[in-house]
Every structure is written in structure tokens, then in C-alpha cells.
mmCIF file of C-alpha atoms and ligand atoms in Angstrom:
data_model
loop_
_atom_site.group_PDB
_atom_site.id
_atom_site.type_symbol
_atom_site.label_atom_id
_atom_site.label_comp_id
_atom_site.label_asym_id
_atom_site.label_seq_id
_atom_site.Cartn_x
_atom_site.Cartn_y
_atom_site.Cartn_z
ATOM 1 C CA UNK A 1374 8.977 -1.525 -19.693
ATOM 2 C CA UNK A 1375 6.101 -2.658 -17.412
ATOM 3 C CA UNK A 1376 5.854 -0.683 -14.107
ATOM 4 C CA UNK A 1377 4.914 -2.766 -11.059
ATOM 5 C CA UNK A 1378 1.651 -3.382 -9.318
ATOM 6 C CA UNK A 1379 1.228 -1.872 -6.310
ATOM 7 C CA UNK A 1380 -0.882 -2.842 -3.524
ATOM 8 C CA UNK A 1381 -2.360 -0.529 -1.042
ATOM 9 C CA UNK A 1382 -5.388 -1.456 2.052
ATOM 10 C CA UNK A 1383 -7.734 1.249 1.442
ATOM 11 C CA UNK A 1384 -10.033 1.823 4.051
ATOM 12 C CA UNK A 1385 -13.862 3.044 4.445
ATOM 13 C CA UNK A 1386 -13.695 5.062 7.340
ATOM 14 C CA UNK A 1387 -11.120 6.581 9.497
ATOM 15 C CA UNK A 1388 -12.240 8.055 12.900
ATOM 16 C CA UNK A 1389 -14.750 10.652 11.631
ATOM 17 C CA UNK A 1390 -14.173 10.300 8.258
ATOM 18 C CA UNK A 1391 -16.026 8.344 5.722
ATOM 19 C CA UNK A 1392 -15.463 6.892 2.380
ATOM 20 C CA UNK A 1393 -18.441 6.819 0.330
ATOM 21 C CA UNK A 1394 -16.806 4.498 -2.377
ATOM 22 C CA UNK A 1395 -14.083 5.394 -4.029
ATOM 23 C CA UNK A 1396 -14.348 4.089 -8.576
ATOM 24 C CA UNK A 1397 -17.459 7.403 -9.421
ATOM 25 C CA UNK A 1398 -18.175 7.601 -6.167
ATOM 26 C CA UNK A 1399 -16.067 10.013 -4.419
ATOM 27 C CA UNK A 1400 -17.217 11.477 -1.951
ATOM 28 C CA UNK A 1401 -16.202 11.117 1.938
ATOM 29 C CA UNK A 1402 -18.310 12.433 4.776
ATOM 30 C CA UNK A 1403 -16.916 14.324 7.841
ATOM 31 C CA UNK A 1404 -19.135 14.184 10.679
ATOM 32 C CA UNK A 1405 -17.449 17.335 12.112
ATOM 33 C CA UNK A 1406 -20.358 19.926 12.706
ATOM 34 C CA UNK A 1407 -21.248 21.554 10.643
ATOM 35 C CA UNK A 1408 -20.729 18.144 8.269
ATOM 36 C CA UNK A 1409 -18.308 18.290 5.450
ATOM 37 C CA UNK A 1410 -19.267 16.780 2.234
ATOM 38 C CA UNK A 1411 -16.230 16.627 0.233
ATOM 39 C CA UNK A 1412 -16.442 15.640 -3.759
ATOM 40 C CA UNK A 1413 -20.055 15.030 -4.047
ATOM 41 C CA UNK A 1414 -19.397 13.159 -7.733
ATOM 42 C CA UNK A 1415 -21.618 12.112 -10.826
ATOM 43 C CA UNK A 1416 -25.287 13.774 -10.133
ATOM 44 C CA UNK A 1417 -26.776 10.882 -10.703
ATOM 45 C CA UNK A 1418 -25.472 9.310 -6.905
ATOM 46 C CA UNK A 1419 -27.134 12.913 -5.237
ATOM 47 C CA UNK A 1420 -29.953 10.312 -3.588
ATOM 48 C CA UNK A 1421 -27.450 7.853 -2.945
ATOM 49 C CA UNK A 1422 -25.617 10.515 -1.038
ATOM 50 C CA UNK A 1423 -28.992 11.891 0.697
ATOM 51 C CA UNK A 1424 -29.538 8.576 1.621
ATOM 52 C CA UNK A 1425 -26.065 8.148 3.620
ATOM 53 C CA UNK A 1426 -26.132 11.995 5.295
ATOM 54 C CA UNK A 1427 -29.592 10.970 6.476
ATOM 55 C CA UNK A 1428 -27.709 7.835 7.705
ATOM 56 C CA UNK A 1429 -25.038 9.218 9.224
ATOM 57 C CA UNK A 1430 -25.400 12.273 10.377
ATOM 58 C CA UNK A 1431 -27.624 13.540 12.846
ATOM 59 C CA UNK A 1432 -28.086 17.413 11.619
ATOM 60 C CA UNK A 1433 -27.468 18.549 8.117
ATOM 61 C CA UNK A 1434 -28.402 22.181 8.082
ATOM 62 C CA UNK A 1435 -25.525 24.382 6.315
ATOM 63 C CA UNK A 1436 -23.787 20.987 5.234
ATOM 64 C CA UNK A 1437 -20.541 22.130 3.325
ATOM 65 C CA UNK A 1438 -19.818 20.500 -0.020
ATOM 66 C CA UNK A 1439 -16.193 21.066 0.132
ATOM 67 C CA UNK A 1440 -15.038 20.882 -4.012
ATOM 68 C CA UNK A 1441 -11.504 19.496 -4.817
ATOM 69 C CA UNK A 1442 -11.748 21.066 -7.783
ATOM 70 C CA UNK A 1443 -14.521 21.036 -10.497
ATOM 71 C CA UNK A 1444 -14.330 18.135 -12.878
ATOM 72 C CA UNK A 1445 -18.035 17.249 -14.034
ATOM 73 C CA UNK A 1446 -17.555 13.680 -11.899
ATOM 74 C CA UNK A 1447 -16.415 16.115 -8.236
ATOM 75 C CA UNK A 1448 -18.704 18.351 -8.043
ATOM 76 C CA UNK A 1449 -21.742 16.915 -10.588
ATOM 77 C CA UNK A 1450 -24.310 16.147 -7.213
ATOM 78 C CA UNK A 1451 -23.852 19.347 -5.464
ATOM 79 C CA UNK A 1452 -26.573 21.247 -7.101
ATOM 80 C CA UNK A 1453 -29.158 18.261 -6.384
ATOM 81 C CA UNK A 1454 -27.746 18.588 -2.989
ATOM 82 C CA UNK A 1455 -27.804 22.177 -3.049
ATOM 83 C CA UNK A 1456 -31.302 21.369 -4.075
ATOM 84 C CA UNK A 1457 -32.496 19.044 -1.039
ATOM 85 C CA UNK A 1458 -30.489 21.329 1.265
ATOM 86 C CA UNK A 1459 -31.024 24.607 0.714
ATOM 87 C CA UNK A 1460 -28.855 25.815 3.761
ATOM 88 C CA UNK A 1461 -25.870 23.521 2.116
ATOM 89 C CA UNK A 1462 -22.569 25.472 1.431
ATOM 90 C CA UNK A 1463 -20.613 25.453 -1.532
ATOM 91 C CA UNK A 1464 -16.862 25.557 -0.787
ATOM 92 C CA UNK A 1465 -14.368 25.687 -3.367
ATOM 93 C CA UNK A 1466 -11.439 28.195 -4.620
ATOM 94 C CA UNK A 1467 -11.786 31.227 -6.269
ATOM 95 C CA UNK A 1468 -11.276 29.449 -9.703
ATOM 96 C CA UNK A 1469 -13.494 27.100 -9.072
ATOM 97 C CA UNK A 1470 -16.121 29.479 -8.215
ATOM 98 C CA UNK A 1471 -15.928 31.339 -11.228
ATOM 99 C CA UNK A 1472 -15.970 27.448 -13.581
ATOM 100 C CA UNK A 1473 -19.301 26.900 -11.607
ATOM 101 C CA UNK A 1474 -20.869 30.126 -12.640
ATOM 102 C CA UNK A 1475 -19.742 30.336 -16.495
ATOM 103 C CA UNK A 1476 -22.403 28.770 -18.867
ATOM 104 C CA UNK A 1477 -20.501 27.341 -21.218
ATOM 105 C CA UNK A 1478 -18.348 25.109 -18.209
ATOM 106 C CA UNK A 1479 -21.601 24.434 -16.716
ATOM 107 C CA UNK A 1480 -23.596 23.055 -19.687
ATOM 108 C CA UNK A 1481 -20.381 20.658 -20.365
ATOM 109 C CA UNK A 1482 -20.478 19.254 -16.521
ATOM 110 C CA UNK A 1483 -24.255 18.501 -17.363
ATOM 111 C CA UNK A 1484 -23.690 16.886 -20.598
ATOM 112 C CA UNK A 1485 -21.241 14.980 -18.555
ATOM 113 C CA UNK A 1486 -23.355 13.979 -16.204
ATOM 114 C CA UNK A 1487 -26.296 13.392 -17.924
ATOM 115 C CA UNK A 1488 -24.291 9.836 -19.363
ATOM 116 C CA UNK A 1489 -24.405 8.514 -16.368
ATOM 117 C CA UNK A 1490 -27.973 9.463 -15.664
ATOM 118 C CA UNK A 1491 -29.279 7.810 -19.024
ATOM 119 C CA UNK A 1492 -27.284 4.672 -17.870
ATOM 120 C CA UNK A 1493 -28.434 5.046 -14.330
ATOM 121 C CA UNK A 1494 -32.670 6.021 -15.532
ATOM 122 C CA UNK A 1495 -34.054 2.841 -13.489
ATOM 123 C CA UNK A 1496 -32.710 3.183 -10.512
ATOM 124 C CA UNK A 1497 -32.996 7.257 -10.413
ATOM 125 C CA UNK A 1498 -36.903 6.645 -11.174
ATOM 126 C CA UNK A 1499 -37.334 9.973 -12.845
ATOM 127 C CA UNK A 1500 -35.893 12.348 -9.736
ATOM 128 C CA UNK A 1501 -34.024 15.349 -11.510
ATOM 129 C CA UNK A 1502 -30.996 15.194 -10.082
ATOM 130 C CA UNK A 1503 -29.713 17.922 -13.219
ATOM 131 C CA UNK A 1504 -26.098 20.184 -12.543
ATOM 132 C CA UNK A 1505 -26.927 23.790 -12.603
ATOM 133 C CA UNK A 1506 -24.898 26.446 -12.067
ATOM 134 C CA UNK A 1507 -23.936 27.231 -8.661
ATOM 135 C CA UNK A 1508 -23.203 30.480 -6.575
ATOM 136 C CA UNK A 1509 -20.310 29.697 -4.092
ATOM 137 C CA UNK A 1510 -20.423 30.272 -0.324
ATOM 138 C CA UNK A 1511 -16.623 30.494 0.519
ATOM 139 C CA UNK A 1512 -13.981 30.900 -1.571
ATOM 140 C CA UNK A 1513 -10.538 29.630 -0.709
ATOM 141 C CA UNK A 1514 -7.199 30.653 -1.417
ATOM 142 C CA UNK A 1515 -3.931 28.830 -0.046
ATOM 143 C CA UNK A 1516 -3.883 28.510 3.536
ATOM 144 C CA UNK A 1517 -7.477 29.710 4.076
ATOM 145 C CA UNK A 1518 -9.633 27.900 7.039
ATOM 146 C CA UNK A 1519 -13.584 26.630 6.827
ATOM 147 C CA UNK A 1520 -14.045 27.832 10.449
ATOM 148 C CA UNK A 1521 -16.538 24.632 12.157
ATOM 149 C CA UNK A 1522 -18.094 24.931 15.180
ATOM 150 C CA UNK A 1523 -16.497 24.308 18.725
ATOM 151 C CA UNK A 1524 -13.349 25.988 17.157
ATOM 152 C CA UNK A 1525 -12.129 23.069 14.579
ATOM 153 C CA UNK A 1526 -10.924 24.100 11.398
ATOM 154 C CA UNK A 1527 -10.173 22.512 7.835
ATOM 155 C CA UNK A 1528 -7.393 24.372 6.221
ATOM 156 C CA UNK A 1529 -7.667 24.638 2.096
ATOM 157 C CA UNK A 1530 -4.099 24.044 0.544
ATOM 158 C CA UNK A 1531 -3.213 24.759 -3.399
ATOM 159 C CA UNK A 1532 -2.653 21.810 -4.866
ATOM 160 C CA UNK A 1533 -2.716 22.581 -8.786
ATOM 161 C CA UNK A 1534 -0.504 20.797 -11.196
ATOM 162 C CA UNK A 1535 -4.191 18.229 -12.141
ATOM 163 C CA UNK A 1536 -6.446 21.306 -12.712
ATOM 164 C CA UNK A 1537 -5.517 24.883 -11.919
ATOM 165 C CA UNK A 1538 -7.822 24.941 -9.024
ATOM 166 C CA UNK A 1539 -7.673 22.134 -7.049
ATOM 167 C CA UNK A 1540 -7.492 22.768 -3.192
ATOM 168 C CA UNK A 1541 -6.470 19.782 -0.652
ATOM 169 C CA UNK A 1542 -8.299 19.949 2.419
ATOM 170 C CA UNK A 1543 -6.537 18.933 5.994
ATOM 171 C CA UNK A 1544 -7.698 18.895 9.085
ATOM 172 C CA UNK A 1545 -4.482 19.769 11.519
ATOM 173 C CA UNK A 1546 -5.865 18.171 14.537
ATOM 174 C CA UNK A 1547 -6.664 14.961 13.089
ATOM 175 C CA UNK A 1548 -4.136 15.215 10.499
ATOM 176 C CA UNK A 1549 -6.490 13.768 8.089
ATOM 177 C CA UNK A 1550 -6.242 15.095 4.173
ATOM 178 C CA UNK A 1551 -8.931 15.062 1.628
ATOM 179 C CA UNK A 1552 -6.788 15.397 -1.667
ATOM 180 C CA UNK A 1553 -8.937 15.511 -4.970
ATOM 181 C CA UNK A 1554 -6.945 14.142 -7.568
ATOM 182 C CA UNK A 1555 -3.759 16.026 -6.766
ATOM 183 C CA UNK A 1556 -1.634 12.689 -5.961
ATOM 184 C CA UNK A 1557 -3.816 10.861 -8.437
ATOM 185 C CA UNK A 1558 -5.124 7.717 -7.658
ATOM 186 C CA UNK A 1559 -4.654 3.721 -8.019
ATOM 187 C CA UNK A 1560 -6.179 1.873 -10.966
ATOM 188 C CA UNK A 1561 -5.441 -1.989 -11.405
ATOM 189 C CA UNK A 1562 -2.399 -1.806 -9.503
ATOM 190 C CA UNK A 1563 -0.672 1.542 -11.145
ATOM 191 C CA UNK A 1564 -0.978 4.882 -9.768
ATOM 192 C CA UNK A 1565 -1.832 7.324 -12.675
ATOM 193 C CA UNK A 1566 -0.689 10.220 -12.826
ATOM 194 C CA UNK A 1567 -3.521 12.651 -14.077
ATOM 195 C CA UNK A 1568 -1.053 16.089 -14.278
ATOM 196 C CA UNK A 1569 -2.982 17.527 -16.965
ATOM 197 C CA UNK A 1570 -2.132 21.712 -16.306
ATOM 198 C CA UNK A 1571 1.557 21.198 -15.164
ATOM 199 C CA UNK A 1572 4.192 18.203 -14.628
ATOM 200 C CA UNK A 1573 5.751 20.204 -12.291
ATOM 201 C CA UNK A 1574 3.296 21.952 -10.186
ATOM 202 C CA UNK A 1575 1.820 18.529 -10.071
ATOM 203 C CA UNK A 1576 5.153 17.483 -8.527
ATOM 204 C CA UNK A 1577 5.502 20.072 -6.350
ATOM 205 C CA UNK A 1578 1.988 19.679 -4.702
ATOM 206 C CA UNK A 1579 2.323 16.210 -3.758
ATOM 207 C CA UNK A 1580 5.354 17.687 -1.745
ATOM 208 C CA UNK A 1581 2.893 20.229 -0.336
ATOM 209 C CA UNK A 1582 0.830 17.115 0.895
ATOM 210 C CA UNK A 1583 3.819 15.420 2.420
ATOM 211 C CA UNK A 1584 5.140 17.986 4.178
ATOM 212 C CA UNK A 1585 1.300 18.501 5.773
ATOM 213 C CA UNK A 1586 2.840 14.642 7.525
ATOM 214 C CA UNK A 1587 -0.969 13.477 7.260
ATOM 215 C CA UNK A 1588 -1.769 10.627 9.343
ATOM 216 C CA UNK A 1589 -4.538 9.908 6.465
ATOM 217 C CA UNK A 1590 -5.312 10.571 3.348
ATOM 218 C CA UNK A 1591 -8.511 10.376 1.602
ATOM 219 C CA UNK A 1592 -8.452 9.913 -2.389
ATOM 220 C CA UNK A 1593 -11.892 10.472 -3.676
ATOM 221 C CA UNK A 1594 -11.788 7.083 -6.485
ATOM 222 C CA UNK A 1595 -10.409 4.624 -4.502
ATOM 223 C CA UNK A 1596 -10.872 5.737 -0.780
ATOM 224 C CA UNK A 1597 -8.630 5.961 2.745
ATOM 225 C CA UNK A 1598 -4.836 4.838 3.267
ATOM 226 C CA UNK A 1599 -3.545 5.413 6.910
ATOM 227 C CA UNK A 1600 -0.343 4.888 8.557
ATOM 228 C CA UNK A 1601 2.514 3.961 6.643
ATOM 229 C CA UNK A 1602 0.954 3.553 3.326
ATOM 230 C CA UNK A 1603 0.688 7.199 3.615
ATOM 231 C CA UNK A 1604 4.116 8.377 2.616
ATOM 232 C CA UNK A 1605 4.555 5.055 0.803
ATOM 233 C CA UNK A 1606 1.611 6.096 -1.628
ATOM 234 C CA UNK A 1607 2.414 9.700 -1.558
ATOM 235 C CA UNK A 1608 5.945 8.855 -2.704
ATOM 236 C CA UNK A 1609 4.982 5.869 -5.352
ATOM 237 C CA UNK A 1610 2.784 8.861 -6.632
ATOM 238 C CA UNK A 1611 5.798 10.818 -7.475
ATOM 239 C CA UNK A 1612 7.778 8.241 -8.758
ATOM 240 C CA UNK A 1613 4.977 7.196 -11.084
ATOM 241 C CA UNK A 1614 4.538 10.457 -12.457
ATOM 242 C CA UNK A 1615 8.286 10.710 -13.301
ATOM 243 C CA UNK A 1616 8.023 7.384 -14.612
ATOM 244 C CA UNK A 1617 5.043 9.071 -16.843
ATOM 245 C CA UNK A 1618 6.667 11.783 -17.798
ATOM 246 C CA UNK A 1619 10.607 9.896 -19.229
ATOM 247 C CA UNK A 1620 7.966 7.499 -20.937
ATOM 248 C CA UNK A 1621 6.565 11.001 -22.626
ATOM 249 C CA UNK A 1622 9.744 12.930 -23.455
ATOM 250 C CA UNK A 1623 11.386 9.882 -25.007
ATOM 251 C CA UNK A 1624 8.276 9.554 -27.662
ATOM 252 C CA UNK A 1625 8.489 13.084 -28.527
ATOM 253 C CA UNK A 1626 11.599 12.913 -28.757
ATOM 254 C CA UNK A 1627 11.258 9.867 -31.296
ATOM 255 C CA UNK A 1628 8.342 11.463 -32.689
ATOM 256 C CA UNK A 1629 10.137 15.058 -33.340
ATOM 257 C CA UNK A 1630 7.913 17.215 -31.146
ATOM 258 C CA UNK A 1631 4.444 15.981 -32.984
ATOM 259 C CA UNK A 1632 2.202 15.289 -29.606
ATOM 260 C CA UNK A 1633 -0.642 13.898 -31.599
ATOM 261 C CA UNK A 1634 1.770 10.875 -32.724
ATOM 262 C CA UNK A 1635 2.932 10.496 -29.044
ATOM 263 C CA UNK A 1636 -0.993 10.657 -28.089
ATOM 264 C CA UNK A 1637 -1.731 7.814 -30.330
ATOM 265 C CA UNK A 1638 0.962 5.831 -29.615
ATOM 266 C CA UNK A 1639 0.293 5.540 -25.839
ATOM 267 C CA UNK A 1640 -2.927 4.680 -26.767
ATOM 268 C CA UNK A 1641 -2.271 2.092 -29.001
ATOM 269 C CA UNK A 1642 -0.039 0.644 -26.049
ATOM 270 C CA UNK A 1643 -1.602 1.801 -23.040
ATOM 271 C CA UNK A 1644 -5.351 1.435 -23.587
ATOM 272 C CA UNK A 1645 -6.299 -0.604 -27.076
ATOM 273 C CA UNK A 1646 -3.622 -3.141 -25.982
ATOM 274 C CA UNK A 1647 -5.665 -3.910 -22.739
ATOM 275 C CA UNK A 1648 -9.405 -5.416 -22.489
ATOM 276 C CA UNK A 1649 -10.031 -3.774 -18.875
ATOM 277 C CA UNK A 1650 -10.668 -0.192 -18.693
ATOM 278 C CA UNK A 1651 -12.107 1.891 -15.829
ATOM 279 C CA UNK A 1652 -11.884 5.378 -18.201
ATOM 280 C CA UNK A 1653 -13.793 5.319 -21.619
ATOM 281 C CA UNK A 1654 -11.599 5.839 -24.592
ATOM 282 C CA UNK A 1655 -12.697 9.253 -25.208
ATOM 283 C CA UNK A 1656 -11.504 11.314 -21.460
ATOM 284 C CA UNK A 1657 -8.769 9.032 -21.835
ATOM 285 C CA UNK A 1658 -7.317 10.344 -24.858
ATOM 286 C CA UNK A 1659 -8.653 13.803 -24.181
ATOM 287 C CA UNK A 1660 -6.532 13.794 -20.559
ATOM 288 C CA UNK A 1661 -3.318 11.994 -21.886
ATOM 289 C CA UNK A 1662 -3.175 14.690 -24.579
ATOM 290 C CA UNK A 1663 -3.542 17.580 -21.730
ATOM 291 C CA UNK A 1664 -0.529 14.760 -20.373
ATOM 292 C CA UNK A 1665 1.417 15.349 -23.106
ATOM 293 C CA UNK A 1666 1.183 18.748 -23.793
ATOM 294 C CA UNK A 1667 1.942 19.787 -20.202
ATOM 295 C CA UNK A 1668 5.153 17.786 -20.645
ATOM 296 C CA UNK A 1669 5.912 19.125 -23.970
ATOM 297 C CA UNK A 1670 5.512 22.630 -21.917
ATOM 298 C CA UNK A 1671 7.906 21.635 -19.201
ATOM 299 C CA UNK A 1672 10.495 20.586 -21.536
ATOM 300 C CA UNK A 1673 10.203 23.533 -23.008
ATOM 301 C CA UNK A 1674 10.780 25.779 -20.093
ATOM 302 C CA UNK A 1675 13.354 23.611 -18.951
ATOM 303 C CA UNK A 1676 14.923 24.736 -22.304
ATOM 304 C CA UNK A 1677 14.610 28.414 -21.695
ATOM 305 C CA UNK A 1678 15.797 28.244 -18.188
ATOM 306 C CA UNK A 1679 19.404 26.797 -19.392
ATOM 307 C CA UNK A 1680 19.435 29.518 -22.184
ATOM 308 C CA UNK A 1681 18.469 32.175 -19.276
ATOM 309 C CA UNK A 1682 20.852 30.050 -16.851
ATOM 310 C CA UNK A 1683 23.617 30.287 -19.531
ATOM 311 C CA UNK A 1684 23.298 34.289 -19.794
HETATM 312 FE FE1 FE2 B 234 -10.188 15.398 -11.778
#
């Protein structure tokens, strides 16, 4: 079964809001004061993203580089900006601020990084734009506030169900919504459905985002929907990662439980089957086997909570 393409306008900019990009570049720009840099992606776009603050904003002393959550291509240009900036805060959760301090977490987000540097070596003209480890300035739990100046706030919500610390960031008197990759984002006309930590939490956190009734929401790889593609997007999302997750629990089932045969199958289908690919074949097998063991996970609780409900 073939789901359908879906269409959505994204848009660059929203009132004070700013869209970078969206494919590896992800981040958006706030020109709130101090400025909010959420996402600042792959190192290797850190002077790209100098380049556009310089642009666009008038005064960048104690920038905040506001983290989603800290996947090597989210965070990857905050310490160059950290770097250029030394007044720049780092916001992110308490998880994430622990991921951005252990060595072995960092040294993978360089390695990550440092592909698209190699690919990227003429243009970056030997400026080290390298991920180090970072100390956080804020840490945020659920509900928390980054507290701006003239009284404005940006509210942190826990979104996990992606990663285990991602945070969605909303701004109640704009009612705009920077949310990582917790609704997960369009590619070629599909929205995919990157749950890899929990099917359900997943689930449950794009209902968080709804019920926030954003009038915009910002999704760092492809960029801004407003109005009513809002809750049409938001509720495509959840469909699609239903969709996801039958497609899932009807191979295991086929397969007998054995994930790695499910794994291979969906890629023999999803990815070697097509010529166009955004992902490389490596993350994409790596995140559709967190996919499938998440949902292997959920079916199993489901299973103890009829035994339990059966009691
Ligand atoms: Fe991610």
C-alpha cells in the first residue's frame, strides 16, 4: 500500500520568525531580543549562519541557541557559534545538557559533522568550524520559560517520543512553535515519522503541540506552515506515524518477532527500491531499527497492560 503525497506551502518567515532553510539547514532566527537561534545544524553552515545574524539582526550579544534536542545535525554549529559569540547562550534540557558534556556523545556529533565538512572543504576555506563540548546556560524542564527582555517569554515543552530530550519551544503571544523533530517532517511528499525512543510518547507529544493551538509552526528540515496547514500537518503527522507503526507490527508479526528481518525488509522496499534519497543508507537503517524496536517495545507493553488489565 502506497500512502499519499501530501502537499504543504512552507514558508521562510513568519512575522519575526525566520527560516534559515529547512533540508541540513535548520535553523530559524527570532529577532526577539535577546535573539533566539533555534537548531543551529551541521557545523559546517556556523559562517553561513554568522553571515545571516549579522544580516538580520541588529545586536547579537547573549544570542540564545535554543537546542531541540541534540542530534549531531541540531546542535553541530553551536560551538563555532559559541566560538564567534562568546556571550551566546546555550539552551537546552537537562538531558541534553548532560549529551553535550559526555565525551564519548561529543566525539560522535564531531565525527558526524566532520562529513559534511570534508564535503563542504572549498567553500569553508579552512575556518575550524569543529563541535566541542559545550557547558549549558539554561536548562529546561517542561513548562520552563527563557525570560527575554521587555517581559516576552518562550516556554520549553517536553516533547520526547524522537529522542528522550527534545523540548518544543512556543512563544504564547505569538503563538508561534519551534518543534525539533517531534512531529517529524515532510520528505518527497510523506511525512516520516522519526519516533525512534517511543511510538507512543511520540504520539502523545504531537497532542502536546496541538493542544498549544499554534498559529505557526516551525519544522527545522523543511521550514514554516501557518494557518490551516497547521492542524492539517500536525494531524497527517499522527496519522502517518500510525500508518508507520500497522506497517511495523504486521512484519513482525510475519517475521515472528526477529526486528533485524523487519529492518531489512523495509529497506529493501522503502529505500533500495527508490533512486531519490535525502538520508544516506547508513542513519537510515540505523533510525528505522530504533523504529522498530520502539514498536516492538510498545507492543510489548501493550501486552502486559491486558495481562495487568485482566488481573
Ligand atoms: Fe533528530
Amino acid at each position: 500500500m502506497t500512502p499519499k503525497r501530501l502537499t504543504f506551502e512552507f514558508v521562510r518567515e513568519f512575522e519575526d520568525i525566520y527560516s534559515l532553510g529547512g533540508g541540513h539547514i535548520t535553523a530559524a532566527l527570532c529577532s526577539c531580543s535577546p535573539p533566539i537561534l533555534f537548531d543551529p545544524g551541521v557545523s559546517a553552515f556556523g559562517p553561513l549562519y554568522l553571515r545571516e545574524l549579522a544580516r538580520r539582526v541588529s545586536n547579537t550579544d547573549n544570542l540564545i541557541l535554543a537546542l531541540s534536542h541534540t542530534h549531531f545535525d541540531h546542535c553541530g554549529a553551536a560551538a563555532y557559534l559559541k566560538r564567534k559569540i562568546p556571550s551566546a547562550q546555550i539552551v537546552t534540557s537537562q538531558r541534553g545538557a548532560d549529551i553535550l558534556k559526555r565525551p564519548n556523545a561529543v566525539e560522535l556529533i564531531r565525527k558526524l559533522n566532520a562529513e559534511y565538512e570534508q564535503e563542504m572543504a572549498d567553500e569553508l576555506a579552512g575556518e575550524d568550524v569543529t563541535f566541542t563540548a559545550l557547558e549549558a546556560t539554561l536548562k529546561l524542564s517542561d513548562g520552563n520559560a527563557i525570560r527575554l527582555n521587555g517581559g516576552r517569554i518562550c516556554i520549553a515543552y517536553e516533547t520526547p517520543g524522537h529522542t528522550r530530550d527534545s523540548l518544543t519551544y512556543f512563544f504564547p503571544d505569538t503563538g508561534i512553535a519551534f518543534v525539533g523533530d517531534a512531529a517529524g517532517g515532510l520528505d518527497l511528499g510523506f511525512i516520516h515519522s522519526p519516533y525512534l525512543v517511543s511510538f507512543a510518547d511520540y504520539l502523545a507529544s504531537i497532542d502536546k503541540i496541538q493542544s498549544l493551538n499554534p498559529r505557526a509552526i516551525c519544522i527545522p528540515h523543511n521550514g514554516i506552515l501557518i494557518g490551516d496547514d497547521v492542524p492539517r500537518y500536525l494531524n497527517e503527522a499522527k496519522a502517518a506515524a500510525i500508518e508507520y507503526k500497522d506497517i511495523i507490527v504486521r512484519y513482525l508479526d510475519m517475521y515472528r518477532g526477529d526486528q533485524e528481518k523487519v529492518v531489512e525488509r523495509i529497506t529493501a522496499e522503502e529505500y533500495d527500491a527508490v533512486t531519490e534519497h535525502i538520508q544516506k543508507r547508513q542513519p537510515f537503517i540505523l533510525n528505522l531499527r530504533a523504529k522498530v524496536a520502539a514498536v516492538a517495545a510498545w507492543l510489548e507493553n501493550r501486552k502486559k497492560g491486558e495481562i495487568d488489565g485482566n488481573e
